[in-house]
Coordinates of C-alpha atoms in Angstrom, one line a residue:
X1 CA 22.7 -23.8 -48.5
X2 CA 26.4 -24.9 -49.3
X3 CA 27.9 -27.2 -45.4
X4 CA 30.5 -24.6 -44.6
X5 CA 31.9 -27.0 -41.4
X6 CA 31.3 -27.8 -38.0
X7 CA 33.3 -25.9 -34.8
X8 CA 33.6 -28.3 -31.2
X9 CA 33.8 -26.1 -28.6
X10 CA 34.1 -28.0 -24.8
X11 CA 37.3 -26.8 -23.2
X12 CA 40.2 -24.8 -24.8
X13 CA 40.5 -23.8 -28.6
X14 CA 37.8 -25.0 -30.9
X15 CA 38.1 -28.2 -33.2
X16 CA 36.7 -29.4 -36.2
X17 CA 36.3 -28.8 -40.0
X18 CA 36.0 -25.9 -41.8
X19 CA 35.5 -25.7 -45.6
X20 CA 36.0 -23.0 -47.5
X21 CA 32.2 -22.4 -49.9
X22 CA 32.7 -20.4 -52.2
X23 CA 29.1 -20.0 -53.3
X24 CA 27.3 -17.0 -51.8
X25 CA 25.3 -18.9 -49.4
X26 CA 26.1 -21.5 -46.9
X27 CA 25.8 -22.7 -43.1
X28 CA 28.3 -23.6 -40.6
X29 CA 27.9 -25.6 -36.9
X30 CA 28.8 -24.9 -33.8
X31 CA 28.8 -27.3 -30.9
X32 CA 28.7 -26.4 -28.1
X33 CA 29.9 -29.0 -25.9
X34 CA 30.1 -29.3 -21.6
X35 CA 28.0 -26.4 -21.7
X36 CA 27.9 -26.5 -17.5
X37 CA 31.5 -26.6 -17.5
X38 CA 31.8 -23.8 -20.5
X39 CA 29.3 -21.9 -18.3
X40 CA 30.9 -22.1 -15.0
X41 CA 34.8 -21.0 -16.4
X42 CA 33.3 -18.4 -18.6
X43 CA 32.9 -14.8 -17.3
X44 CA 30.3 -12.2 -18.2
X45 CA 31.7 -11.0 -21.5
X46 CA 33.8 -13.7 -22.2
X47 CA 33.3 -16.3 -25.3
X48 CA 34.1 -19.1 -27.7
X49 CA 34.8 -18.9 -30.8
X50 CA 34.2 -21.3 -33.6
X51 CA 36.8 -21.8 -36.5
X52 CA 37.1 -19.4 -39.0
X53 CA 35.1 -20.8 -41.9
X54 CA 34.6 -18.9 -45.5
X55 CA 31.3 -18.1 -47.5
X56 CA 31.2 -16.4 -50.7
X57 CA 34.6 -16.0 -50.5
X58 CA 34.9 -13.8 -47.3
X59 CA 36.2 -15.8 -44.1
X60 CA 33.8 -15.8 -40.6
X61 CA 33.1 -16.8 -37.1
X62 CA 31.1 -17.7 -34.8
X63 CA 30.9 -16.2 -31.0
X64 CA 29.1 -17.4 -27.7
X65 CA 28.5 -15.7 -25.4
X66 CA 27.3 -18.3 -22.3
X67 CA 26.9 -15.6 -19.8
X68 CA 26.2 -12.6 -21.7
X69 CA 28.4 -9.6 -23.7
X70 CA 27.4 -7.6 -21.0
X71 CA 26.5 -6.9 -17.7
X72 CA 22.5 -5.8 -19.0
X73 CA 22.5 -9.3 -20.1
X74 CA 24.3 -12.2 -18.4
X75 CA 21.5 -13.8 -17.9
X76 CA 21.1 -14.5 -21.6
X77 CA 23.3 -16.1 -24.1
X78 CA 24.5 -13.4 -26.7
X79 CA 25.9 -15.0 -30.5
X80 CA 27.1 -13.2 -32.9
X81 CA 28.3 -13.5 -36.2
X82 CA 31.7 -12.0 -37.6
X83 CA 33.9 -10.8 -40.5
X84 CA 37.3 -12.2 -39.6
X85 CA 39.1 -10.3 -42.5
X86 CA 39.3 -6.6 -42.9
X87 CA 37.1 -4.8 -45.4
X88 CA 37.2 -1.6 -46.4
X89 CA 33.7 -1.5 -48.6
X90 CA 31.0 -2.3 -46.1
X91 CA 29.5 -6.3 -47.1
X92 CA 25.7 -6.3 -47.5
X93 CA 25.3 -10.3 -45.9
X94 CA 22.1 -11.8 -44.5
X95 CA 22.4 -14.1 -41.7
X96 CA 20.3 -16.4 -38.9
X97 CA 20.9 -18.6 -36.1
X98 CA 18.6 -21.4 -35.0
X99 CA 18.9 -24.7 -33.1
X100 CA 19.9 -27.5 -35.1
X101 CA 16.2 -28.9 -34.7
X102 CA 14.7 -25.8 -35.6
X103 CA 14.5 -27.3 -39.4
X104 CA 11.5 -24.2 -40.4
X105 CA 14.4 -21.1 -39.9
X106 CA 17.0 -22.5 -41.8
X107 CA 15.1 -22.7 -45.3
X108 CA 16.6 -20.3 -48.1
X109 CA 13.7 -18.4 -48.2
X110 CA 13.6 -17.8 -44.8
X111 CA 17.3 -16.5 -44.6
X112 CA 16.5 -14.6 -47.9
X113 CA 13.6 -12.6 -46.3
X114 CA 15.6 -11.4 -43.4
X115 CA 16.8 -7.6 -43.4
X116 CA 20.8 -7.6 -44.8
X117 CA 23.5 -5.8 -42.2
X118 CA 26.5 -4.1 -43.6
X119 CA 29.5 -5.9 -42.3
X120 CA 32.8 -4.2 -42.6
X121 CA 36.2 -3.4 -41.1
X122 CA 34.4 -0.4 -39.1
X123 CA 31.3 -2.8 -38.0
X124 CA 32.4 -6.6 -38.6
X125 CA 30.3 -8.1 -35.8
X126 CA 26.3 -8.5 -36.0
X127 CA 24.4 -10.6 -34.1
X128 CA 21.7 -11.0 -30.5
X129 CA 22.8 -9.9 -27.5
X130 CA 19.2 -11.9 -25.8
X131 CA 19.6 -15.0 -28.4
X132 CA 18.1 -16.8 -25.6
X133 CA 17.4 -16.9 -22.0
X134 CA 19.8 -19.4 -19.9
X135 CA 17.2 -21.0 -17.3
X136 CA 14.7 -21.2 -20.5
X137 CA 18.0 -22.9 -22.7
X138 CA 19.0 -25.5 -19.3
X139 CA 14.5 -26.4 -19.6
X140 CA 14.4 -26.7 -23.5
X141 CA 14.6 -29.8 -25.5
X142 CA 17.7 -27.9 -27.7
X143 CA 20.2 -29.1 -24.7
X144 CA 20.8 -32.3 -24.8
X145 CA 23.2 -34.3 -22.9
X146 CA 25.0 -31.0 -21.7
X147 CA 25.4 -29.8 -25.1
X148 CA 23.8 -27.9 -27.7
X149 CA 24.1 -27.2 -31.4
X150 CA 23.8 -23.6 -33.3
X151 CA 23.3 -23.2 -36.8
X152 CA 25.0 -20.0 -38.9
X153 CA 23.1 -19.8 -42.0
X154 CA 24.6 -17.1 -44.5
X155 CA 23.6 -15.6 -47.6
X156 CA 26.1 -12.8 -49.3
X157 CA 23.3 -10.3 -50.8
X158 CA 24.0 -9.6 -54.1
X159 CA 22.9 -6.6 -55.9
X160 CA 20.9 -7.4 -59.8
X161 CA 20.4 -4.2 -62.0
X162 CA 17.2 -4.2 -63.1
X163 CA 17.7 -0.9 -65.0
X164 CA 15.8 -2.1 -68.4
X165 CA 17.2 0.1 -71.4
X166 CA 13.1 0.0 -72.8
X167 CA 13.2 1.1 -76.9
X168 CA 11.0 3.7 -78.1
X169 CA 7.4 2.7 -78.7
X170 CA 5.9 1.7 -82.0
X171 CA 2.8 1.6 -81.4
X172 CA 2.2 4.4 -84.6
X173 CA 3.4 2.3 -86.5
X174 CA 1.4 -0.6 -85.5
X175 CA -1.5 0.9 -85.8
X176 CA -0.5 2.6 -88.9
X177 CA 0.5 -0.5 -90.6
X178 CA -3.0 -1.9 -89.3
X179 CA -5.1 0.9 -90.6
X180 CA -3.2 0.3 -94.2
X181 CA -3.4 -3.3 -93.9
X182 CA -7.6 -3.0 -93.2
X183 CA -6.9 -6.3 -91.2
X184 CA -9.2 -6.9 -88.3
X185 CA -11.7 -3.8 -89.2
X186 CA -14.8 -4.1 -88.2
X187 CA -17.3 -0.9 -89.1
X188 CA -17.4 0.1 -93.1
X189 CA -17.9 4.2 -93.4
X190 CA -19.7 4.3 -96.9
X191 CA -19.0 7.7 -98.5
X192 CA -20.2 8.9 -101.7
X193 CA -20.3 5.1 -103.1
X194 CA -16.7 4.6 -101.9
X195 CA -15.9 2.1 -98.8
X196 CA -13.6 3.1 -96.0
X197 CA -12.7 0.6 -93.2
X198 CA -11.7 1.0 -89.9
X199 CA -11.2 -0.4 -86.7
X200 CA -14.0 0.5 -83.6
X201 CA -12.3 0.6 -80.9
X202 CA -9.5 2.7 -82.1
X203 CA -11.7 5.2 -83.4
X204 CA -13.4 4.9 -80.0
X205 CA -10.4 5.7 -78.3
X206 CA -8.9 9.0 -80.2
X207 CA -12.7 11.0 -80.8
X208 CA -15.9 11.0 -77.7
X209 CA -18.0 11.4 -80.6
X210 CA -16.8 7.6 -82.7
X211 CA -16.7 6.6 -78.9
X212 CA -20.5 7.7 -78.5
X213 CA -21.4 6.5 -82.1
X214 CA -20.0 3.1 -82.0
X215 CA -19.4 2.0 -78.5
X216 CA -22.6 3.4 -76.8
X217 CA -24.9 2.1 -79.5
X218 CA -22.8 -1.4 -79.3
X219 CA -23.7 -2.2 -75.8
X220 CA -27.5 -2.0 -77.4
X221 CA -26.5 -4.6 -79.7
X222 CA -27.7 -2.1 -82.4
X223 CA -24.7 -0.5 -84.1
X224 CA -24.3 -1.2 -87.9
X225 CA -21.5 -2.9 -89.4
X226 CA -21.8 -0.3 -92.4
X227 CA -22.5 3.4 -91.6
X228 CA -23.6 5.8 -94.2
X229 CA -22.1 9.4 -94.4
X230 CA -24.1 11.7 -96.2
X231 CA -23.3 15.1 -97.5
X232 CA -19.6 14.8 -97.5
X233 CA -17.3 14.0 -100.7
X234 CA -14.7 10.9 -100.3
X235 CA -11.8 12.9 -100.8
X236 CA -12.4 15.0 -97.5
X237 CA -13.8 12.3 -95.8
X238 CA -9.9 9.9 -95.9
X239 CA -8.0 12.7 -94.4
X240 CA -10.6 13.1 -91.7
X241 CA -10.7 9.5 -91.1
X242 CA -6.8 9.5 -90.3
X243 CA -6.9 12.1 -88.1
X244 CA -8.6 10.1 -85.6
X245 CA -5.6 7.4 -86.1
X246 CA -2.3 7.6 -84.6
X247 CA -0.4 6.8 -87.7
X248 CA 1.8 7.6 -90.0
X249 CA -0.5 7.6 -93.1
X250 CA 1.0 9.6 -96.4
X251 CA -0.9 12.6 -97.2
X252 CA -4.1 12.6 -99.3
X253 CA -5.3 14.2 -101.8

């Protein structure tokens, strides 16, 4: 995650440094300073705002909420996290706030794995309305010195076709090339004196009868690497034999 800034917030406008990141992830701080102060002078439904800071190239902010959005929860602090430009196609973004000590929810991986909201002109704010509960924020080690520190981590999800244009399959004329090659055979048909080879297990797979011949006898460990074929001539026997493979053997004669 690319430092997008830091926003002070104590009394009046916010302050700091906001850089633009143009890569499609980054984080952004907000401090929230004289948070009894910022808590006593804000209303229910009333805010600060950090700077307007830019990831991925579209510009955001921050907003806290001290007392609540509204009235069902100004007992909480509400943050939110906003488009500050107009958009007219809605922005697929992934987003998290956390503690600046809370080191195990601003990993990559965990922003990554969070469910992306659509952000747009229509809908440009997301965010908690119960981020946290006051009284358990004034008791917990993240306020410090009447101040506290949010992290915005963002990640712009982008969209990756994984449409795979896949090319027609070969495998006939793998297996055809195979056959005709009589590389790798391993059973011998011996036919009126003539040799034939050929491989098992394709044999196996295209006829239950090759499949009960060679592979059932195989797992007996007594199958024979040569296999005699009596009363048939070796003319009628070749055309048979490539029947049972997939190929795209010339005609015999």
């Amino acid at each position: 995650m690319s430092f997008a800034g830091v926003s002070l917030v104590g009394d009046g406008e916010a302050v700091g440094h906001a850089i633009n990141v143009s890569a499609a992830s980054g984080y952004h701080l907000l401090v929230v300073n004289r948070y009894s102060h910022i808590k006593a002078t804000t209303p229910n439904g009333g805010k600060v705002v950090s700077l307007p800071f830019t990831v991925g190239g579209h510009r955001w902010r921050i907003s806290c909420y001290p007392n609540g959005d509204r009235s069902d929860c100004a007992d909480s602090v509400s943050l939110y996290f906003r488009l500050d430009e107009n958009a007219v196609e809605g922005l697929k973004v992934q987003y998290g706030f956390s503690f600046i000590d809370e080191l195990e929810k601003q990993d990559s991986t965990y922003i990554r794995a969070k469910e992306a909201d659509n952000f747009s002109s229509s809908h440009p704010s997301w965010g908690y309305r119960n981020f946290m509960k006051r009284d358990a924020l004034e008791k917990s080690k993240h306020l410090k010195d009447d101040c506290f520190t949010i992290r915005c981590d963002v990640a712009i999800a982008t969209t990756v076709d994984l449409h795979i244009k896949v090319p027609p399959s070969s495998i006939k004329q793998h297996i055809s090339d195979l056959f005709l090659s009589e590389e790798g055979t391993d059973v011998t048909f011996m036919v009126s004196g003539q040799k034939f080879a050929a491989h098992r297990c394709v044999l196996a797979a295209r006829s239950v009868v090759f499949k009960a011949e060679l592979l059932g006898s195989m797992k007996e460990g007594t199958v024979a690497s040569v296999i005699d074929v009596e009363d048939m001539e070796a003319k009628v026997f070749r055309p048979c034999l490539t029947l049972f493979t997939p190929t795209r053997c010339p005609r015999w004669r």
